PDB file of C-alpha atoms and ligand atoms in Angstrom:
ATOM      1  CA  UNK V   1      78.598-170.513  86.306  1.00 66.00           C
ATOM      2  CA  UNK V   2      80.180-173.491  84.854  1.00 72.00           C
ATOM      3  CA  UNK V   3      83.844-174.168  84.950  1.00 78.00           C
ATOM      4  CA  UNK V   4      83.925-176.673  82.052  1.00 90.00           C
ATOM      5  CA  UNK V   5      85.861-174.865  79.345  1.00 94.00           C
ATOM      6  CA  UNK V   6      82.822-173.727  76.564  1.00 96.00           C
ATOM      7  CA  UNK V   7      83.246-172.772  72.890  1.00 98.00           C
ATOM      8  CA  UNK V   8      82.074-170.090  71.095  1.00 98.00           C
ATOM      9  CA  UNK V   9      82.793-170.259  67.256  1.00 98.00           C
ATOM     10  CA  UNK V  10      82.234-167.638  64.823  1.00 98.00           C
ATOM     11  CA  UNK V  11      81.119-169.147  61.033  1.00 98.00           C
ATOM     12  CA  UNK V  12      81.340-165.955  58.852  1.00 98.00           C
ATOM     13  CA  UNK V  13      80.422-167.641  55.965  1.00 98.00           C
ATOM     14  CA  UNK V  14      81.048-165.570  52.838  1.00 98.00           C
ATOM     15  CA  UNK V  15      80.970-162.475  54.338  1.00 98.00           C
ATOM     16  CA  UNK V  16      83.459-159.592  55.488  1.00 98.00           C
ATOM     17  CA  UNK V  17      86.031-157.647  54.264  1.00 98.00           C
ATOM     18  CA  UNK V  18      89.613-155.772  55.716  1.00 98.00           C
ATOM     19  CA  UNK V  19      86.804-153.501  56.990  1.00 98.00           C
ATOM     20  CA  UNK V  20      85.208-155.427  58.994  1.00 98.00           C
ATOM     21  CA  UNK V  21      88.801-156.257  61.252  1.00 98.00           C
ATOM     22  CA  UNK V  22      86.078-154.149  63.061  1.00 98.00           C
ATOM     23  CA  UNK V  23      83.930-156.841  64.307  1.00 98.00           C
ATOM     24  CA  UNK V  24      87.373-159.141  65.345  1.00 98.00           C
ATOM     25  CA  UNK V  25      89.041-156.631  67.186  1.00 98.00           C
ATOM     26  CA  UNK V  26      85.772-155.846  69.441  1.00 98.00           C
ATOM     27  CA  UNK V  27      85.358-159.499  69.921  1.00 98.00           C
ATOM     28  CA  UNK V  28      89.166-160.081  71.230  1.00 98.00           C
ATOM     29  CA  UNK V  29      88.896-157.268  73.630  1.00 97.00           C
ATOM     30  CA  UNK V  30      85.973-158.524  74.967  1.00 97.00           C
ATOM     31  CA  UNK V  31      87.190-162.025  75.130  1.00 97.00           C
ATOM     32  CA  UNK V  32      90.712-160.655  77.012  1.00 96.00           C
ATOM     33  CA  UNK V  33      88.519-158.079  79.153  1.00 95.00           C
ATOM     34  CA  UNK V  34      86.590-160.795  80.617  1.00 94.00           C
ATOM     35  CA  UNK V  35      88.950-163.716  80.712  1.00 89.00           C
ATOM     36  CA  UNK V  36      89.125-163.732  84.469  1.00 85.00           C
ATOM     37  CA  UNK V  37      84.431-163.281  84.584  1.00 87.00           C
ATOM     38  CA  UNK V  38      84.735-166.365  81.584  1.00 87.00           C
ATOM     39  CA  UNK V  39      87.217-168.823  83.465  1.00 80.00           C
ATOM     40  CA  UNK V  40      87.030-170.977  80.539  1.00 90.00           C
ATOM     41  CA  UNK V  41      85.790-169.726  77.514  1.00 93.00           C
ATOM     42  CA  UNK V  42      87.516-169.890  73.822  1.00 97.00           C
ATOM     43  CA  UNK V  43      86.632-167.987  71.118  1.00 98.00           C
ATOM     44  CA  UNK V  44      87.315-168.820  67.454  1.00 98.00           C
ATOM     45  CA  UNK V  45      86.236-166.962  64.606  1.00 98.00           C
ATOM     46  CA  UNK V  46      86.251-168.619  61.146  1.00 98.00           C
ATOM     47  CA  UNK V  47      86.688-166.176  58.508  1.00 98.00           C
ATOM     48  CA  UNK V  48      87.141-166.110  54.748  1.00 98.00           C
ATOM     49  CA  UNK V  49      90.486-167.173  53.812  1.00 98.00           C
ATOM     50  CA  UNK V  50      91.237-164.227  51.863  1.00 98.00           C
ATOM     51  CA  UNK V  51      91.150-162.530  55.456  1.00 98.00           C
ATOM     52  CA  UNK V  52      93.213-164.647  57.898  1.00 98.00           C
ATOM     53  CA  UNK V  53      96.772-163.300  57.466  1.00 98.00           C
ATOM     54  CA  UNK V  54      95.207-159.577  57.592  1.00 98.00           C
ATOM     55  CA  UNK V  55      93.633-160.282  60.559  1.00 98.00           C
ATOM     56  CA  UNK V  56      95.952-162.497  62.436  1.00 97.00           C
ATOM     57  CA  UNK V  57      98.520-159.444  61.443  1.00 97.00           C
ATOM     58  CA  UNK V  58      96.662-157.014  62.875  1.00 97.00           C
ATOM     59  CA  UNK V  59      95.486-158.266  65.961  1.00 97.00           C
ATOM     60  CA  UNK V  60      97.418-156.923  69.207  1.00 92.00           C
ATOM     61  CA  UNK V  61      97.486-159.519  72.383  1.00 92.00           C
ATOM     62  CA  UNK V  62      95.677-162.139  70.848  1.00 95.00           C
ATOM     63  CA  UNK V  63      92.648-164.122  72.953  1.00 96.00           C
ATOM     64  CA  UNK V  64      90.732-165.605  70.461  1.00 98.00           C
ATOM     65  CA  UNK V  65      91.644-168.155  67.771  1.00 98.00           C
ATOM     66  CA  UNK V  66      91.321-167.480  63.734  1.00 98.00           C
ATOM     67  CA  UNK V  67      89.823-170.496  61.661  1.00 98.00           C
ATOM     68  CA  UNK V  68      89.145-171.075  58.015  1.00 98.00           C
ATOM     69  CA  UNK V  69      85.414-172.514  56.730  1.00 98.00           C
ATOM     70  CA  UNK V  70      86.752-175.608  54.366  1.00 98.00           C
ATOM     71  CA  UNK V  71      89.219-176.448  52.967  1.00 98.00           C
ATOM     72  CA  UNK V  72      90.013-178.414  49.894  1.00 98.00           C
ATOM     73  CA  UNK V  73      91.106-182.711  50.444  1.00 98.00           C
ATOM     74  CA  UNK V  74      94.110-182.559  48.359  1.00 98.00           C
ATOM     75  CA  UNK V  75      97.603-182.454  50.676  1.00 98.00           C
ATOM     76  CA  UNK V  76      99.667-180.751  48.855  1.00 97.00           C
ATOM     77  CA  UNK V  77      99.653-178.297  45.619  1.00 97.00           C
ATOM     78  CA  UNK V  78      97.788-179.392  42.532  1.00 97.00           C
ATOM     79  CA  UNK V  79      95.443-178.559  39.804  1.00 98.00           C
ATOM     80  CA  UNK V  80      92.648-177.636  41.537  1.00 98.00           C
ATOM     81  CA  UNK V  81      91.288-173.873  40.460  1.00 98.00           C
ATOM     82  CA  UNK V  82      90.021-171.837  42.900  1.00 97.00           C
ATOM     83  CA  UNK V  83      90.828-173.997  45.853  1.00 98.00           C
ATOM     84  CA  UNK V  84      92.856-173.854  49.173  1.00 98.00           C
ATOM     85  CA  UNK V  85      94.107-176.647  51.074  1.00 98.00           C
ATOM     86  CA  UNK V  86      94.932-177.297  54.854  1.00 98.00           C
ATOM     87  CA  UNK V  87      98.395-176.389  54.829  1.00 98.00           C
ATOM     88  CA  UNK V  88      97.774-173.419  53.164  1.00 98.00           C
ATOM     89  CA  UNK V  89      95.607-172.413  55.350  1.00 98.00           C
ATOM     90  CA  UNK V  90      98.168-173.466  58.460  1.00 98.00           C
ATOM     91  CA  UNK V  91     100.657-171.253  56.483  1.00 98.00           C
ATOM     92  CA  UNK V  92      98.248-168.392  56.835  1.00 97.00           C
ATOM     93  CA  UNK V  93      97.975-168.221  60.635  1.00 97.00           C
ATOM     94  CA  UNK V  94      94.259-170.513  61.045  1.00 98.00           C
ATOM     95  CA  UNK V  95      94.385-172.763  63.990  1.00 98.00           C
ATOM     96  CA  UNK V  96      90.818-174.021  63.332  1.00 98.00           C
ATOM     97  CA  UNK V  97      89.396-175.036  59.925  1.00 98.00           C
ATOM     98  CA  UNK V  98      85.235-176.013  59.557  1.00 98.00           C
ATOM     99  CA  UNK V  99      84.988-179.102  57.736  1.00 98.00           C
ATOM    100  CA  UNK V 100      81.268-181.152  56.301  1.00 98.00           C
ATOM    101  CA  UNK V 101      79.294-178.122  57.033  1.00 98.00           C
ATOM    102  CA  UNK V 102      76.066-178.786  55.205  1.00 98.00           C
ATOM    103  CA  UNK V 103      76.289-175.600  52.905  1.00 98.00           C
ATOM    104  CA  UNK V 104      79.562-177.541  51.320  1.00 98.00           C
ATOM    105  CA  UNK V 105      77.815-180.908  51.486  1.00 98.00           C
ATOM    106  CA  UNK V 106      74.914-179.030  49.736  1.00 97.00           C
ATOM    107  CA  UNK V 107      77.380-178.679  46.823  1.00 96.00           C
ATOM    108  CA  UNK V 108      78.795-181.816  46.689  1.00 97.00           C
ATOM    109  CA  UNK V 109      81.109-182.773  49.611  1.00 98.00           C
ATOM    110  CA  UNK V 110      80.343-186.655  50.312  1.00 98.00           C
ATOM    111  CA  UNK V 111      81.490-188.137  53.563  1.00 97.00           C
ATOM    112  CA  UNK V 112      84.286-189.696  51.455  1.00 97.00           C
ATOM    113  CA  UNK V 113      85.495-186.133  50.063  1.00 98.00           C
ATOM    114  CA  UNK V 114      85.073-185.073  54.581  1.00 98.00           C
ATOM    115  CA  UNK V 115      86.887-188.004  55.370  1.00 98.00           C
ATOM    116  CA  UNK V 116      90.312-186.666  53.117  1.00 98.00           C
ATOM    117  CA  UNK V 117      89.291-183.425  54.500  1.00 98.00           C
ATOM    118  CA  UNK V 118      90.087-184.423  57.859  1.00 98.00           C
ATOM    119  CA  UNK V 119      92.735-186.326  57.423  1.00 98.00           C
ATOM    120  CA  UNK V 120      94.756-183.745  55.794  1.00 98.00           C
ATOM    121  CA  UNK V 121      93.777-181.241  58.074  1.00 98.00           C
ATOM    122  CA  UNK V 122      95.024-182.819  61.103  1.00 98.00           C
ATOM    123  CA  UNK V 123      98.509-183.713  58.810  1.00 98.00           C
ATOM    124  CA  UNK V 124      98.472-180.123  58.758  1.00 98.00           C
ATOM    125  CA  UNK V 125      98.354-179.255  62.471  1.00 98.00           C
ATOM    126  CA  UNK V 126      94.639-177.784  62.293  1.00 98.00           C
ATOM    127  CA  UNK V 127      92.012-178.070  64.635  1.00 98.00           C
ATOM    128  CA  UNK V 128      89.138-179.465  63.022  1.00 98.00           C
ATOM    129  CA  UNK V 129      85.536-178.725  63.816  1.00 98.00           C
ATOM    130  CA  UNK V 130      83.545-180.879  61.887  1.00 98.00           C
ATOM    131  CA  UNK V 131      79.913-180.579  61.283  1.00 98.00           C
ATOM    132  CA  UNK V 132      77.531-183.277  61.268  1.00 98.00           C
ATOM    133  CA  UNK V 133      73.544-183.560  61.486  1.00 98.00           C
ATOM    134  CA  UNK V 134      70.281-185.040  59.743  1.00 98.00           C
ATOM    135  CA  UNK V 135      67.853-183.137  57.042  1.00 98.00           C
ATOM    136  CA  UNK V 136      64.248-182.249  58.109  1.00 98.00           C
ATOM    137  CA  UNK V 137      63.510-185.420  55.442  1.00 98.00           C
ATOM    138  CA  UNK V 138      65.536-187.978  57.835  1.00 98.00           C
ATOM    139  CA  UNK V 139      64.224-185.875  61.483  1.00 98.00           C
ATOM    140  CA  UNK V 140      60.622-186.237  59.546  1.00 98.00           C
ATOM    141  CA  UNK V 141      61.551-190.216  58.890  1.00 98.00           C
ATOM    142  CA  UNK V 142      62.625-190.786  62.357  1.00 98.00           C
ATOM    143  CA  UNK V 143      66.539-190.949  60.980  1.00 98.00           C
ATOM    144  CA  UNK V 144      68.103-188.351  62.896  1.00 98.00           C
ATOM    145  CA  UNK V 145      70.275-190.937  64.851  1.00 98.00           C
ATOM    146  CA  UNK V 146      71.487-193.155  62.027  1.00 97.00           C
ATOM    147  CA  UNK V 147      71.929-190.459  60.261  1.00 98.00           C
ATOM    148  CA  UNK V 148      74.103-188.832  62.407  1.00 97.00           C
ATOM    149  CA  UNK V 149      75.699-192.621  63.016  1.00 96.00           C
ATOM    150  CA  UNK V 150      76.489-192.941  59.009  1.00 97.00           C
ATOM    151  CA  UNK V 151      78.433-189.521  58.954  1.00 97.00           C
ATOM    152  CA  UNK V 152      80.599-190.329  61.918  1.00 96.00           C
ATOM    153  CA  UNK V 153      81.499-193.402  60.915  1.00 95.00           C
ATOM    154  CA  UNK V 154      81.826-193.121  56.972  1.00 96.00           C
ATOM    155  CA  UNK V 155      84.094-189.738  57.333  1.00 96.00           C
ATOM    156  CA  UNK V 156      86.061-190.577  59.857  1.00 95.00           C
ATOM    157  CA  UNK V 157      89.384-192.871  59.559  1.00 93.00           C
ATOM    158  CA  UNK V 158      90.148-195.651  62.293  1.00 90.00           C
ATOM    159  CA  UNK V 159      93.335-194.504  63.173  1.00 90.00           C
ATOM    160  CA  UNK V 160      92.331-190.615  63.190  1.00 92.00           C
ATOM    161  CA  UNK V 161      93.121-188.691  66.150  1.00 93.00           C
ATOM    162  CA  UNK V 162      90.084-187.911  67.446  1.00 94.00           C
ATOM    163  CA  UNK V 163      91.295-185.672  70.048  1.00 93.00           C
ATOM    164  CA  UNK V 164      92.126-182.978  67.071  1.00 96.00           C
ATOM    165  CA  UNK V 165      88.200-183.177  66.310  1.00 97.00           C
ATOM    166  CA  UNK V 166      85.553-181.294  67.844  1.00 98.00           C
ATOM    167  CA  UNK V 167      82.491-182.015  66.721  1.00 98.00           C
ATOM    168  CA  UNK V 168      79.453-179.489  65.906  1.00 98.00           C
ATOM    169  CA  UNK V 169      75.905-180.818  65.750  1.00 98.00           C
ATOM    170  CA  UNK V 170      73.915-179.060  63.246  1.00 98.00           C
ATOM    171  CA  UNK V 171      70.398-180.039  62.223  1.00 98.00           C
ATOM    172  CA  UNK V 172      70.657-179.303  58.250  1.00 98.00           C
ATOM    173  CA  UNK V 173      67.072-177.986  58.983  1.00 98.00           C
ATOM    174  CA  UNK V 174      67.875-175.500  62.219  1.00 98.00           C
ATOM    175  CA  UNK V 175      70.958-173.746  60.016  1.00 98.00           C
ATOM    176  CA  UNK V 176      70.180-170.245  58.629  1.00 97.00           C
ATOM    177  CA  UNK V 177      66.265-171.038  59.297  1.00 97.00           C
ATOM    178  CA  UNK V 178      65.389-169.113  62.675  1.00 94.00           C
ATOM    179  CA  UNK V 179      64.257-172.741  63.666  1.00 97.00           C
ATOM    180  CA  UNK V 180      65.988-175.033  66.894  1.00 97.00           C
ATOM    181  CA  UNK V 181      65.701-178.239  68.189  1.00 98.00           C
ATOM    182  CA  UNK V 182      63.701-178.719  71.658  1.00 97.00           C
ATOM    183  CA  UNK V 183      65.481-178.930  74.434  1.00 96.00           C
ATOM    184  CA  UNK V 184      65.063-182.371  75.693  1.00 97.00           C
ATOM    185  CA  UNK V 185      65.371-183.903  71.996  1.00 97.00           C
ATOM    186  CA  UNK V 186      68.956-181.428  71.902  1.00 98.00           C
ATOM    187  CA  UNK V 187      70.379-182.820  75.384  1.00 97.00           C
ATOM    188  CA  UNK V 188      69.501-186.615  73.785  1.00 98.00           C
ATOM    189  CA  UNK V 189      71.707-186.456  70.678  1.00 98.00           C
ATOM    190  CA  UNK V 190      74.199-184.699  72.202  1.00 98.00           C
ATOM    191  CA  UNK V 191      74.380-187.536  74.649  1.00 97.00           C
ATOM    192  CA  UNK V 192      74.219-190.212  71.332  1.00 97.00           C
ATOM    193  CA  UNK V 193      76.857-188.467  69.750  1.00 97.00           C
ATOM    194  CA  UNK V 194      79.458-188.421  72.529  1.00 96.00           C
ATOM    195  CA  UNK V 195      78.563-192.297  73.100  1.00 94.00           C
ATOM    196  CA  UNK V 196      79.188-192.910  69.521  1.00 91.00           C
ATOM    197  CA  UNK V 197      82.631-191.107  69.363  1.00 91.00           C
ATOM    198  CA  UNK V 198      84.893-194.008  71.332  1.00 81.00           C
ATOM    199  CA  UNK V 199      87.622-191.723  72.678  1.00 78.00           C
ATOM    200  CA  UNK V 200      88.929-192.340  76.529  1.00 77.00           C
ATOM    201  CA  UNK V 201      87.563-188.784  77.219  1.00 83.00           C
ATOM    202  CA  UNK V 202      84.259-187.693  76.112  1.00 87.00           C
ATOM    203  CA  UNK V 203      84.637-185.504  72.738  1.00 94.00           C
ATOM    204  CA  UNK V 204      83.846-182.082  72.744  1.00 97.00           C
ATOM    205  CA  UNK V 205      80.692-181.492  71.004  1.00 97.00           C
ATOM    206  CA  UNK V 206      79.103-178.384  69.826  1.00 98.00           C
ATOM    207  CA  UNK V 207      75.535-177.237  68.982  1.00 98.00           C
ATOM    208  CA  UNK V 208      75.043-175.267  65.874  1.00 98.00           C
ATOM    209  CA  UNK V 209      72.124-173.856  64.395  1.00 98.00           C
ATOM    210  CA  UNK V 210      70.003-170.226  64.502  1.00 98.00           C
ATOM    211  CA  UNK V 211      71.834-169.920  67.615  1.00 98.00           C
ATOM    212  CA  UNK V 212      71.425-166.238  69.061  1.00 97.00           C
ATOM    213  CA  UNK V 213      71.559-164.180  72.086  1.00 96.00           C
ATOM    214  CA  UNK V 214      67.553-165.060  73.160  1.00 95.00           C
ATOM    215  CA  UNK V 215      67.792-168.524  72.523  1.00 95.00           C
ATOM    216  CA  UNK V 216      70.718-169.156  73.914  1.00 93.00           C
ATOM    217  CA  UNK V 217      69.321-169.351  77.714  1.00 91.00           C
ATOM    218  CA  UNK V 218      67.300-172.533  76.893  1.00 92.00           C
ATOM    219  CA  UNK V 219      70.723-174.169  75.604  1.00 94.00           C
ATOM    220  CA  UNK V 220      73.071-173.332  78.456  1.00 91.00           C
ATOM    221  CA  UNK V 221      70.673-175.373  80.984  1.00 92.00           C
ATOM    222  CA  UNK V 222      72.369-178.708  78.567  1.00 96.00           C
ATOM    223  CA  UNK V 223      75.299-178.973  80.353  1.00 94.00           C
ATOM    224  CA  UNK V 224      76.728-181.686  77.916  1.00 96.00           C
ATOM    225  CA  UNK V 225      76.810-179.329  75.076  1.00 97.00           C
ATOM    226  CA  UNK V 226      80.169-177.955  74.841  1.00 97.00           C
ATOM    227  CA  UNK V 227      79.798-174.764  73.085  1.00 97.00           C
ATOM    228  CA  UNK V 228      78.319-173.247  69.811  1.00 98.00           C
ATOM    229  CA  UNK V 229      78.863-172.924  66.492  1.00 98.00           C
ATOM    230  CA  UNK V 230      77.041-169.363  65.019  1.00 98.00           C
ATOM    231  CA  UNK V 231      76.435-168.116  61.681  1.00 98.00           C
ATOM    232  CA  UNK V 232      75.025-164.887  61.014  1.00 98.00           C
ATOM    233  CA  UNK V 233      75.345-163.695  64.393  1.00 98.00           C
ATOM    234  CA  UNK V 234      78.970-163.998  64.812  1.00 98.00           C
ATOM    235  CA  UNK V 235      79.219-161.573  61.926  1.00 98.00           C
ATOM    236  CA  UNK V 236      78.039-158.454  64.142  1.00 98.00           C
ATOM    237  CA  UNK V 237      80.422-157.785  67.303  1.00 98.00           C
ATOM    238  CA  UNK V 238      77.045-156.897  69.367  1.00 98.00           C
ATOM    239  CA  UNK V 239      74.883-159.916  68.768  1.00 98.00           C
ATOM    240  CA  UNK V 240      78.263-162.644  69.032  1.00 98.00           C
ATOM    241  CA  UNK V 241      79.222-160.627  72.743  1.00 98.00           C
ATOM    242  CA  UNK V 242      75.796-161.074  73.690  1.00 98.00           C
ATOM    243  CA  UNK V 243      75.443-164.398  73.250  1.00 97.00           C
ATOM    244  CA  UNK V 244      78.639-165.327  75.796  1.00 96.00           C
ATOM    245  CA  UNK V 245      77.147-162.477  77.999  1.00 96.00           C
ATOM    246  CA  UNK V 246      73.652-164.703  77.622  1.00 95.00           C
ATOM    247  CA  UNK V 247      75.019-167.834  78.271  1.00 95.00           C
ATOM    248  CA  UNK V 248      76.911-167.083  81.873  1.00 92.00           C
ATOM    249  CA  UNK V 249      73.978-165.058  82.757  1.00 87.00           C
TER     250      UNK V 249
HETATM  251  P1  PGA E 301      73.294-169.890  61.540  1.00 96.68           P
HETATM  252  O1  PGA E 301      74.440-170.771  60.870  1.00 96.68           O
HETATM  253  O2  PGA E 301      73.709-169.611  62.949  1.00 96.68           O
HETATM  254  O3  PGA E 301      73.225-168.673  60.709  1.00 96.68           O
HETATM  255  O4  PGA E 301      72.023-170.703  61.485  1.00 96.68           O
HETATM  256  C1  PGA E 301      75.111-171.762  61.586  1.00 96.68           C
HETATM  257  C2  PGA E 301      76.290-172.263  60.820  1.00 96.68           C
HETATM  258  O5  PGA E 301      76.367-172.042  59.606  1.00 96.68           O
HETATM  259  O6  PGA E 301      77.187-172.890  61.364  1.00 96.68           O
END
């Protein structure tokens, strides 16, 4: 078993409800049940804003961390309809907020638009996990790594602290499609990610994608990848436990 500390993130997407405090509450007595079998596992589940406070409330001897999914770029208050900014989100209780995941670049988020996100964000005190990888058109086109290279560079300030930022690789293609990268073409832009990223220590760096519990074997043997980031399966207690059961297996 590894002792380099691994991430599991829950993306909820829009899904969930005060009823399903279900589904959190099994997942933090897992995590605290096996915190001395896991050395060094953390848990974060990102969950609708309208749920944070509830849940963050209602939890008893917290072990896992709540996040939010996005957030909007402006700082502070404003006319924006509909929309919730970082430090309303801090206010709420998230220590993690998802920002450029490619469902919200689907619908208009530009690197410039991520590159606010962030910043504000880390104003704000939040962890950010931030989402970057290439369409099927660019993987098809033999883009995947300048691809990758544009949306690190173009969303990320110079003076940033980069040590706020984990980074999750998802292939726009591989997300919500039941379909993964291979193995050895995985462990290689991992690798060209964490070169590109010029921090002292190497970045944390995530794989997201159709990740579940029988797939998971083939990425634990990629010891670079620090963790995952899961969609639909972090939204059933059974299938997000079995995964971190599958991965120290
Ligand atoms: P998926 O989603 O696991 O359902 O493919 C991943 C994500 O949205 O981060």
């Amino acid at each position: 078993m590894t002792n380099k500390l691994k991430y599991f993130v829950g993306n909820w997407k829009m899904f969930g409800d005060l009823k399903s405090f279900n589904i959190v509450n099994k997942i933090n007595k897992f995590s605290k049940k096996t915190k001395n079998v896991y050395k060094n596992n953390k848990v974060i589940l990102c969950v609708p804003s309208t749920l944070i406070y509830f849940y963050n409330k209602k939890l008893v001897s917290k072990s896992i961390s709540l996040g939010a999914q996005n957030c909007h770029y402006n700082d502070d208050y404003g006319s924006f309809t509909g929309s919730v900014n970082a430090k309303m989100l801090k206010n709420m209780g998230a220590e993690y907020v998802i920002i450029g995941h490619s469902e919200n670049r689907m619908e208009g988020d530009t690197n410039e638009i991520i590159k606010k996100k962030i910043k504000s964000a880390i104003k704000r005190k939040l962890n950010v996990i931030f989402c970057i990888g290439e369409t099927l058109k660019e993987k098809k086109g033999g883009k995947t790594f300048s691809s990758l290279k544009r949306q690190i560079k173009n969303s990320l300030e110079k003076k940033i602290n980069l040590k706020k930022i984990i980074f999750a690789y998802e292939p726009v293609w591989a997300v919500g499609s039941d379909k993964t990268p291979k193995t050895e073409e995985l462990r290689k832009i991992i690798k060209f990610i964490k070169k590109n990223i010029k921090l002292k220590k190497l970045p944390k760096v995530l794989y997201g994608g159709s990740v579940n519990s029988k797939n998971m074997r083939s990425f634990s043997s990629i010891s670079d990848i620090d963790g995952f980031l899961i969609g639909r399966a972090s939204q059933s207690s059974k299938k997000f436990i079995d995964i971190i059961k599958n991965y120290y297996k």
